[in-house]
Short mmCIF file of C-alpha atoms in Angstrom, two decimals:
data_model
loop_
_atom_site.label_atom_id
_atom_site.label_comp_id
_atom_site.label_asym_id
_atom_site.label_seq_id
_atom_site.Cartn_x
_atom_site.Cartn_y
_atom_site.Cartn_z
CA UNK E 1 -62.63 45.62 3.92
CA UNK E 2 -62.27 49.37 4.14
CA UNK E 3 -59.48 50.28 6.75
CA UNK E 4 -58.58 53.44 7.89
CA UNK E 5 -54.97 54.77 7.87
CA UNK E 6 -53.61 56.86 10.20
CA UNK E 7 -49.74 57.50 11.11
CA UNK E 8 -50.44 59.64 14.24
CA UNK E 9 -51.89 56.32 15.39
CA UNK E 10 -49.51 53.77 13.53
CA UNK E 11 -46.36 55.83 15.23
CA UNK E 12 -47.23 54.96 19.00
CA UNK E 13 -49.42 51.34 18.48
CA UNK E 14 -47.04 48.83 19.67
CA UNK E 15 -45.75 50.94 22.89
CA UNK E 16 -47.47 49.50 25.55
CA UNK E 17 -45.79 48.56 29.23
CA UNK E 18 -45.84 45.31 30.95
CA UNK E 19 -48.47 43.48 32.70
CA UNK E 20 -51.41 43.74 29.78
CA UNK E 21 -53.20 41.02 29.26
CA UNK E 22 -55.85 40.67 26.24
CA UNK E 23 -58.72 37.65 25.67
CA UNK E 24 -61.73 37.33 23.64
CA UNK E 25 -64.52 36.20 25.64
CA UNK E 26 -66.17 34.51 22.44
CA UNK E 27 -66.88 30.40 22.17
CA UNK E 28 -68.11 31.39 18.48
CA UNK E 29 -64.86 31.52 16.07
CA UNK E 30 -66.41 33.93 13.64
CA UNK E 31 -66.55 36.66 16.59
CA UNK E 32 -62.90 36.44 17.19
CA UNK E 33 -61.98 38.60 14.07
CA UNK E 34 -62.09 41.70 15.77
CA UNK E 35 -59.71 40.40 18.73
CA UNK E 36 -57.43 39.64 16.04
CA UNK E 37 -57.23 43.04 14.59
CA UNK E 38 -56.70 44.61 17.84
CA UNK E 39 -54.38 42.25 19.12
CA UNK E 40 -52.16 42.61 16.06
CA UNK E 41 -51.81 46.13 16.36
CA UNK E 42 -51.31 46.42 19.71
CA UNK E 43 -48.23 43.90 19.11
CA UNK E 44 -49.17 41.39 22.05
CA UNK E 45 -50.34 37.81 21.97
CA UNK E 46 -54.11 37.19 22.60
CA UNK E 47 -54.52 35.47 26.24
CA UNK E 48 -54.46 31.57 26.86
CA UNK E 49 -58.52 30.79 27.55
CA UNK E 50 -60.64 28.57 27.05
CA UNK E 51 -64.56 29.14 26.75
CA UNK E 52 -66.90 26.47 25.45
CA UNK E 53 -70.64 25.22 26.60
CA UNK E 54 -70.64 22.24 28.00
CA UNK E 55 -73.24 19.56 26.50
CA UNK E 56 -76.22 20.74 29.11
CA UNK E 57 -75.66 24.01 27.55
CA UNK E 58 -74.06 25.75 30.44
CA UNK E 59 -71.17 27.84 29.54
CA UNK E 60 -67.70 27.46 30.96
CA UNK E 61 -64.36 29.76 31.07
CA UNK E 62 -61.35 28.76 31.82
CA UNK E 63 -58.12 31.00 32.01
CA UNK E 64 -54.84 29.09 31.57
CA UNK E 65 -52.59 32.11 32.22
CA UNK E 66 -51.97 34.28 35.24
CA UNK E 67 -53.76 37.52 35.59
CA UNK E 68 -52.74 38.27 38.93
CA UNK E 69 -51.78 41.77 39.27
CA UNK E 70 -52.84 42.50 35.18
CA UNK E 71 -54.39 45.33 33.63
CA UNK E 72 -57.32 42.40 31.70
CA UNK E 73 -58.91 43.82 28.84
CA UNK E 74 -61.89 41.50 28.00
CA UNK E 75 -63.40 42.11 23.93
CA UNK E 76 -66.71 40.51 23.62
CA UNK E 77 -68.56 41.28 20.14
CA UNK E 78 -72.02 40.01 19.58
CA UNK E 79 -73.01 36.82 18.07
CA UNK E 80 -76.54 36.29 17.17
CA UNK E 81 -77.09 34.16 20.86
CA UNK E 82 -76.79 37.20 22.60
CA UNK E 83 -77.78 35.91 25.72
CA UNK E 84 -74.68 33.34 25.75
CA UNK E 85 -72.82 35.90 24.55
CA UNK E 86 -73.42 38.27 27.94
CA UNK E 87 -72.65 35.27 30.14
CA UNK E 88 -69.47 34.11 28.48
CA UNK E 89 -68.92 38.04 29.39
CA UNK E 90 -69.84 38.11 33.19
CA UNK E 91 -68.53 34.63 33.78
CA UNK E 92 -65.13 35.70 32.84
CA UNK E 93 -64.92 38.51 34.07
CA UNK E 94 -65.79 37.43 37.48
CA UNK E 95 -63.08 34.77 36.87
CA UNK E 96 -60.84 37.61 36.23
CA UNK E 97 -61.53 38.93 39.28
CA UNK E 98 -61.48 36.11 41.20
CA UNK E 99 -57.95 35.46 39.93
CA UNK E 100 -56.50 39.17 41.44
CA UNK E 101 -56.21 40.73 38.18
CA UNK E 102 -55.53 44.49 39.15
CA UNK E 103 -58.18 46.06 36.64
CA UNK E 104 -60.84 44.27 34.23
CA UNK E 105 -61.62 46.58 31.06
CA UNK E 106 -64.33 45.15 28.91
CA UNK E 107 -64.28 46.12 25.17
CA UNK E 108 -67.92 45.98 24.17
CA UNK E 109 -68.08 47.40 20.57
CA UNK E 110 -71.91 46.93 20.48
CA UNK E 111 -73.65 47.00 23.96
CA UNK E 112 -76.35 44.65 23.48
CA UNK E 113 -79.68 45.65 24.55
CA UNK E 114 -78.76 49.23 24.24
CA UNK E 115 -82.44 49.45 22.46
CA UNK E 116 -83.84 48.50 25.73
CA UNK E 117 -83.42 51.45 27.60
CA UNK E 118 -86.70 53.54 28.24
CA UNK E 119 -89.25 52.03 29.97
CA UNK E 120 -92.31 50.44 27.78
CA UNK E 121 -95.61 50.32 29.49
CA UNK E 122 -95.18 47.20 32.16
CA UNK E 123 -92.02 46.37 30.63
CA UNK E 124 -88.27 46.82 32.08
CA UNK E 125 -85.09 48.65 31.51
CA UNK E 126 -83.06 45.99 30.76
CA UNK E 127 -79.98 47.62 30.13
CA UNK E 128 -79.55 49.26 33.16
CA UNK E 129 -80.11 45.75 34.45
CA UNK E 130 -77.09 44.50 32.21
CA UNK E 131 -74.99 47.34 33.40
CA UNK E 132 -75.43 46.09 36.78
CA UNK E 133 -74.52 42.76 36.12
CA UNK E 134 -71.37 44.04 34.68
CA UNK E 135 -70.42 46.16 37.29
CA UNK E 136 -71.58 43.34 40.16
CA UNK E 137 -69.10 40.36 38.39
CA UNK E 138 -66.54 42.93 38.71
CA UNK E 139 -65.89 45.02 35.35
CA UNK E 140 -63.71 48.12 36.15
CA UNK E 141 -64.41 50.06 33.12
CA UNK E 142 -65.87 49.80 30.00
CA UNK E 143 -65.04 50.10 26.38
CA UNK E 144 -67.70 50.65 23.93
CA UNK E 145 -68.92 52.52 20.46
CA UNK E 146 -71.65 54.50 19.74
CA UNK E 147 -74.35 53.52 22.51
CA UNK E 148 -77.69 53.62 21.20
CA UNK E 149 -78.98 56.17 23.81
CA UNK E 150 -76.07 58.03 25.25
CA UNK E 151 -78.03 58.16 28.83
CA UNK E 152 -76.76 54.50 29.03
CA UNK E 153 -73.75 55.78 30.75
CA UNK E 154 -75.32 56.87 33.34
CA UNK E 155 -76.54 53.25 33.94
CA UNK E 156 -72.51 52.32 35.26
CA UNK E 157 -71.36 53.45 38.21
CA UNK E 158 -67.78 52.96 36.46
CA UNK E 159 -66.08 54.90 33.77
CA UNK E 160 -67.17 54.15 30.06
CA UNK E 161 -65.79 55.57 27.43
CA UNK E 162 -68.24 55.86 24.43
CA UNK E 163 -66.21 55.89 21.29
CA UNK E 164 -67.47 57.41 18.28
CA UNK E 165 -67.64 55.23 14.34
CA UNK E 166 -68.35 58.40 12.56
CA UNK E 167 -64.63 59.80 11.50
CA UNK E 168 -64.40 56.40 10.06
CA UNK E 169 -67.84 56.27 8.18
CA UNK E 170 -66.62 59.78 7.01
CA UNK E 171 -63.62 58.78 5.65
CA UNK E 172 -65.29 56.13 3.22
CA UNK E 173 -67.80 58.65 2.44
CA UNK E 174 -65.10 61.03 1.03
CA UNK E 175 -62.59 57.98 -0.59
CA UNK E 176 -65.15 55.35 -1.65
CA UNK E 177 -67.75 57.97 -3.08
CA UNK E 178 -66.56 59.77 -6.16
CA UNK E 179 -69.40 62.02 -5.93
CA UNK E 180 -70.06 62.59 -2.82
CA UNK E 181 -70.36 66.30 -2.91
CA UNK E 182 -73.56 65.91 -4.87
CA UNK E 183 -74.85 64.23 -1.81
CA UNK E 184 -77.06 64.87 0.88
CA UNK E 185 -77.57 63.14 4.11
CA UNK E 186 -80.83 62.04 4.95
CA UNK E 187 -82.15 61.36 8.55
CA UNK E 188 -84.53 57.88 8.12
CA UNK E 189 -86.95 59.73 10.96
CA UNK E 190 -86.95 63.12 12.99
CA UNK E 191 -84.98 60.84 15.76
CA UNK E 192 -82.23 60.66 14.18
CA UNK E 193 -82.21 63.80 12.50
CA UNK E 194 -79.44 65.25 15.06
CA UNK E 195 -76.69 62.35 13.70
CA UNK E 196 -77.51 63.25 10.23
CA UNK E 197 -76.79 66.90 10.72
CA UNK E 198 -73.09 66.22 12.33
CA UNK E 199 -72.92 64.30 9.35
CA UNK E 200 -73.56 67.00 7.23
CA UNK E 201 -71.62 69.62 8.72
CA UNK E 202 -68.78 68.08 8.90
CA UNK E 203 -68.99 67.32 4.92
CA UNK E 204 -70.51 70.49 4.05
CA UNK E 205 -73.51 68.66 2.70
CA UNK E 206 -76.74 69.16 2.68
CA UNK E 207 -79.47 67.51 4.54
CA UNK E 208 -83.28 65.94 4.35
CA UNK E 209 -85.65 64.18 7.14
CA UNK E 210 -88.14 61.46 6.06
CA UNK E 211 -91.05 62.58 8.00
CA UNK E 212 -94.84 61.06 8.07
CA UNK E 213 -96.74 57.65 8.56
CA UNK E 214 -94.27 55.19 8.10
CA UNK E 215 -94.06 53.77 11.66
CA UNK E 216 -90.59 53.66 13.57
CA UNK E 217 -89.98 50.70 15.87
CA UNK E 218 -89.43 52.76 18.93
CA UNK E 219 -92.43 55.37 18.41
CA UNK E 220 -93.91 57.28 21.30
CA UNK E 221 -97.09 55.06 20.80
CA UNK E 222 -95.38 52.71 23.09
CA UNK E 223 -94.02 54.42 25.29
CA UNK E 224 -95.47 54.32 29.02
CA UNK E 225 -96.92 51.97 31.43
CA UNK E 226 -100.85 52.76 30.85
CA UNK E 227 -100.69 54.25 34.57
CA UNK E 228 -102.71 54.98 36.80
CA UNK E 229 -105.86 53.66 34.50
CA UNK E 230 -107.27 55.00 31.45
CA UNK E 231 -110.16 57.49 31.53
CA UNK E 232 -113.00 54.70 31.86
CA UNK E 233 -112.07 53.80 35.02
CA UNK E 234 -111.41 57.02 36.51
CA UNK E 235 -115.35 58.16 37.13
CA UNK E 236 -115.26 55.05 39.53
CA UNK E 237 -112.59 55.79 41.34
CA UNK E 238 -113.74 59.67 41.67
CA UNK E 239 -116.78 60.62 39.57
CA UNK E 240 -116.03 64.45 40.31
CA UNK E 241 -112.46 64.51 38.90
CA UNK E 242 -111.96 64.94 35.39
CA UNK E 243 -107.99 64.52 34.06
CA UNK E 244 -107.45 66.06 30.84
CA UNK E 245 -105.97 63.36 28.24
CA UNK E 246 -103.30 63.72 25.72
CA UNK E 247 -104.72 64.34 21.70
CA UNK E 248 -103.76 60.93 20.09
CA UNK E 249 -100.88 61.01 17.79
CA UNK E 250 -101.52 60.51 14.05
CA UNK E 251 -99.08 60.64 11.52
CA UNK E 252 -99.10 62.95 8.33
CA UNK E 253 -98.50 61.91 5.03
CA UNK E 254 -94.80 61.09 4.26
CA UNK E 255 -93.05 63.95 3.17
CA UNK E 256 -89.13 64.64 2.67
CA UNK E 257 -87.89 67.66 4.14
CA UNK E 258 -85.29 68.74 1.87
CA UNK E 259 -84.67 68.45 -1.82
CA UNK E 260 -82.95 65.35 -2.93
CA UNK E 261 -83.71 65.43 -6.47
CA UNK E 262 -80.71 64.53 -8.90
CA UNK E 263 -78.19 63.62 -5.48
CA UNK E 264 -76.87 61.03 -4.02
CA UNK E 265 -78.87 60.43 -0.86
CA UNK E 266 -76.65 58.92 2.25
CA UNK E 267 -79.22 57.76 5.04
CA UNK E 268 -77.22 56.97 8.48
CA UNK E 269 -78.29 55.71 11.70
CA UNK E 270 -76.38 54.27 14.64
CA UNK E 271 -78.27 50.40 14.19
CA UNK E 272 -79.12 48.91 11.18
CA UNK E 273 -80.80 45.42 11.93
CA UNK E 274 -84.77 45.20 10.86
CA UNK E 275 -84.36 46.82 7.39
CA UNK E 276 -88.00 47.76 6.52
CA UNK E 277 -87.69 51.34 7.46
CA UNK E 278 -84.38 51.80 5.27
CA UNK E 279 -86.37 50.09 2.55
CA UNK E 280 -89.52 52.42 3.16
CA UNK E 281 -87.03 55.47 3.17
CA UNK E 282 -84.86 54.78 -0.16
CA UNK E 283 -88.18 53.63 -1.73
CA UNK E 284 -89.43 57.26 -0.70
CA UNK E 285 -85.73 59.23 -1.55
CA UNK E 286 -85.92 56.91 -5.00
CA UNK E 287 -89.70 58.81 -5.61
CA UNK E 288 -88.21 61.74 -5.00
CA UNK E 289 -85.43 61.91 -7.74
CA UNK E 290 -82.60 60.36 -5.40
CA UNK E 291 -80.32 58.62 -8.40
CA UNK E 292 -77.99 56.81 -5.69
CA UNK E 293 -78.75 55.37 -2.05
CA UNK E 294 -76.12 54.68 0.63
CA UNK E 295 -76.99 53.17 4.00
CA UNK E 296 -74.38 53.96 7.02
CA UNK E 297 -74.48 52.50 10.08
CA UNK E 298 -72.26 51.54 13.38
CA UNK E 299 -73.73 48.58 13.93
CA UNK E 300 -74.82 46.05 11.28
CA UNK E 301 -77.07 43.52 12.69
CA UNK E 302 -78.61 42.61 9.59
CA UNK E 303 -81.57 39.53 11.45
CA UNK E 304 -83.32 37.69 9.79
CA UNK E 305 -83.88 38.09 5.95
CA UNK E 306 -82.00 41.67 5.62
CA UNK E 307 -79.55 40.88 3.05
CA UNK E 308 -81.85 39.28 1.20
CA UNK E 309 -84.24 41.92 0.99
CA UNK E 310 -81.27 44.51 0.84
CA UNK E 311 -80.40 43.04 -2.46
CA UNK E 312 -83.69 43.12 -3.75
CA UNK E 313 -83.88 46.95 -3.08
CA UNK E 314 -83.73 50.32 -3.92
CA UNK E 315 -80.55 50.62 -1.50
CA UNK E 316 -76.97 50.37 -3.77
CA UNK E 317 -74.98 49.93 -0.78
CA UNK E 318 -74.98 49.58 3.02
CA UNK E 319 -71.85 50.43 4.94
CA UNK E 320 -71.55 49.13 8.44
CA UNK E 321 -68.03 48.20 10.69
CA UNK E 322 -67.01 45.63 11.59
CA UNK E 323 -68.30 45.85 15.57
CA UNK E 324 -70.52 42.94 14.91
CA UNK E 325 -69.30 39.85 12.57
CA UNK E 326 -71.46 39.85 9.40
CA UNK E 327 -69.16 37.43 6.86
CA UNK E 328 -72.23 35.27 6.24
CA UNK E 329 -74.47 38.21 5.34
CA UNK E 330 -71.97 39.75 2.76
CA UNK E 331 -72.07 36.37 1.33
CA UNK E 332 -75.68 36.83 0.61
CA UNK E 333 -75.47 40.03 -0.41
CA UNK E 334 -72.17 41.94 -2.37
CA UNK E 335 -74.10 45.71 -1.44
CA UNK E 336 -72.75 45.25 2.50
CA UNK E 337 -69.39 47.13 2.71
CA UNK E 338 -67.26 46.65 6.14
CA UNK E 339 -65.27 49.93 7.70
CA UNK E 340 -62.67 48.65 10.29
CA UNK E 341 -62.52 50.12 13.38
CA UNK E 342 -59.72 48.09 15.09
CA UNK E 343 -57.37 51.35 14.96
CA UNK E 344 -59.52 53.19 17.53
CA UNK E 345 -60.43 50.64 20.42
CA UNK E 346 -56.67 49.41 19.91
CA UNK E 347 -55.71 52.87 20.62
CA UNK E 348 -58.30 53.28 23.31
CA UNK E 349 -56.80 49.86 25.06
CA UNK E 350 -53.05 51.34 24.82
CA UNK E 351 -53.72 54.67 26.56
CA UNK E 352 -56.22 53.31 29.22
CA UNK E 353 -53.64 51.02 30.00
CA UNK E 354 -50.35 53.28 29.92
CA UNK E 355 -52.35 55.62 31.89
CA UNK E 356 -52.45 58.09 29.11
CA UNK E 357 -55.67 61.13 28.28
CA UNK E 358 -58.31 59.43 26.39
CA UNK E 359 -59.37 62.95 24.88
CA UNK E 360 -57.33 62.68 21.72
CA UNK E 361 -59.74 60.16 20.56
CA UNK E 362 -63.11 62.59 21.70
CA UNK E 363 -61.47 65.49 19.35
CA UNK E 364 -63.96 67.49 17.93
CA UNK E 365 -67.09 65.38 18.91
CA UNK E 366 -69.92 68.06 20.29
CA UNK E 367 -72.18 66.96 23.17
CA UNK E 368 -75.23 66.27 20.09
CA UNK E 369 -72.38 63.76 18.29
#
């Protein structure tokens, strides 16, 4: 695993006053890596709990230390039951809260569904409905990295402090790439064409967007709730009024905007977890005259058959940190590298709870980052 090193960091880790109390809200073993991490470089002990599901399936917490009076910082990652996952969450942090503890941080690397956040014809928001949740069982602030849509902020009505992957992904991009300044970075789609271009500034690289008719997950064909009713019904409703109606979209051929010819061709994205679109892109970059592929990504959920068909690719290697667990799919498949990003919510914990400025870990990050 990839770690970053850092003595500004390293120098002040283990200062921390009294009264902090850290747990891992995880029944699944394999999630409580992360904790770990964090836990050993803060210095501190990881909380006494105990959260299981009982045999009806009903999960239970129980806290077996004081926390009256505590600054509780609460890490949940993701497991693939995500739903089980947000109520070992809420249950103990209303448990927390129950118990008097004077503040209850949650440390949420990946928010789950962050990609449900725009409405989708008669569907919901449903993480503004999350957010709620959290807030209602009695979460304080939040901790969290690289939220899909940043808007999801605005969802809390407590402070959340959106913490940012990229200096990391950067960092393995100039150490664990010999070549790297005969790359360019490549935006997968338009959308994320913004994150590509911090990427590229910052390295002094160049950059490309896949454009045309392969179809992204979240298109604007979706988008919308289909009301009021479609032209046909209008004339019944009001045979004199006429409402103009929007061109349909239709995709172009795809094209790559930018020369990748002869380079090394880094695509990133905040979420890598269905992996046909990467596939379509390096397929597309490897048509071009692309003679290397890197994939990098916050978030590596990896469903399904991804490693698998990761392997079988055009893709020599994905980088993603370590926000999710993913030991089983780099089993399946050597090309998934792991960045650790411990250092920064560790950091993030320390000063939140010392009461210190949290903008020494926003340096340099523009409103578009």
């Amino acid at each position: 695993m990839f770690c970053v090193s850092s003595t500004e960091f390293g120098a002040i880790m283990n200062i921390t006053k009294g009264g902090l109390v850290l747990f891992s809200a995880n029944s699944n073993s394999s999630c409580m890596e992360l904790s770990k991490r964090i836990a050993e470089r803060l210095g501190v002990e990881m909380g006494k709990v105990q959260v299981y599901q009982e045999p009806n399936r009903e999960t239970r917490v129980q806290i077996q230390e004081s926390v009256r009076g505590k600054d509780v910082f609460i890490i949940q990652t993701v497991s693939k039951d995500v739903n089980t996952t947000i109520m070992e969450l809420l249950i103990m942090v209303y448990a927390c809260k129950t118990s008097c503890a004077k503040s209850i941080i949650g440390v949420i690397p990946y928010f789950p569904y962050s990609k449900q956040c725009k409405m989708r014809k008669r569907g919901s928001i449903v993480s503004k409905l999350l957010a709620s949740m959290m807030c209602k069982a009695g979460l304080t602030h939040l901790i969290t990295m690289d939220l899909h849509q940043k808007e999801i902020q605005g969802f809390f009505n407590i402070p959340v402090d959106n913490l940012r992957a990229s200096p990391f992904l950067l960092q393995y991009i100039q150490e664990e790439i010999p070549d790297y300044r005969n790359a360019v970075i490549v935006a997968k789609s338009p959308a994320s064409a913004k994150r590509a271009q911090s990427f590229a500034e910052r390295l002094r690289l160049g950059i490309a967007v896949i454009h045309g008719e392969a179809q992204d997950a979240e298109s604007d064909m979706v988008d919308g709730r289909h009301s009021p009713p479609t032209a046909k019904y209008v004339a019944a409703i009001h045979p004199s009024l006429e409402i103009p109606m929007l061109i349909p979209k239709e995709k172009p051929p795809i094209t790559v905007v930018g020369d990748v010819g002869g380079r090394i061709a880094i695509i990133v994205d905040d979420i890598i977890d269905d992996v046909d679109s990467f596939l379509a892109a390096a397929e597309t970059l490897k048509e071009r005259g692309a003679y290397k592929i890197f994939v990098m990504a916050t978030h590596g959920l990896l469903s399904s058959d991804a490693p698998r068909l990761i392997e079988e690719s055009a893709i020599d290697e994905v980088v993603v940190t370590n926000t999710i667990p993913h030991e089983i799919q780099k089993l399946q498949c050597p090309k998934i590298k792991t960045v650790d990003i411990s250092m920064i919510l560790s950091e993030a914990i320390r000063r939140i709870h010392n009461g210190e400025s949290m903008s020494y870990l926003f340096r340099n990050i523009g409103v578009d980052d």
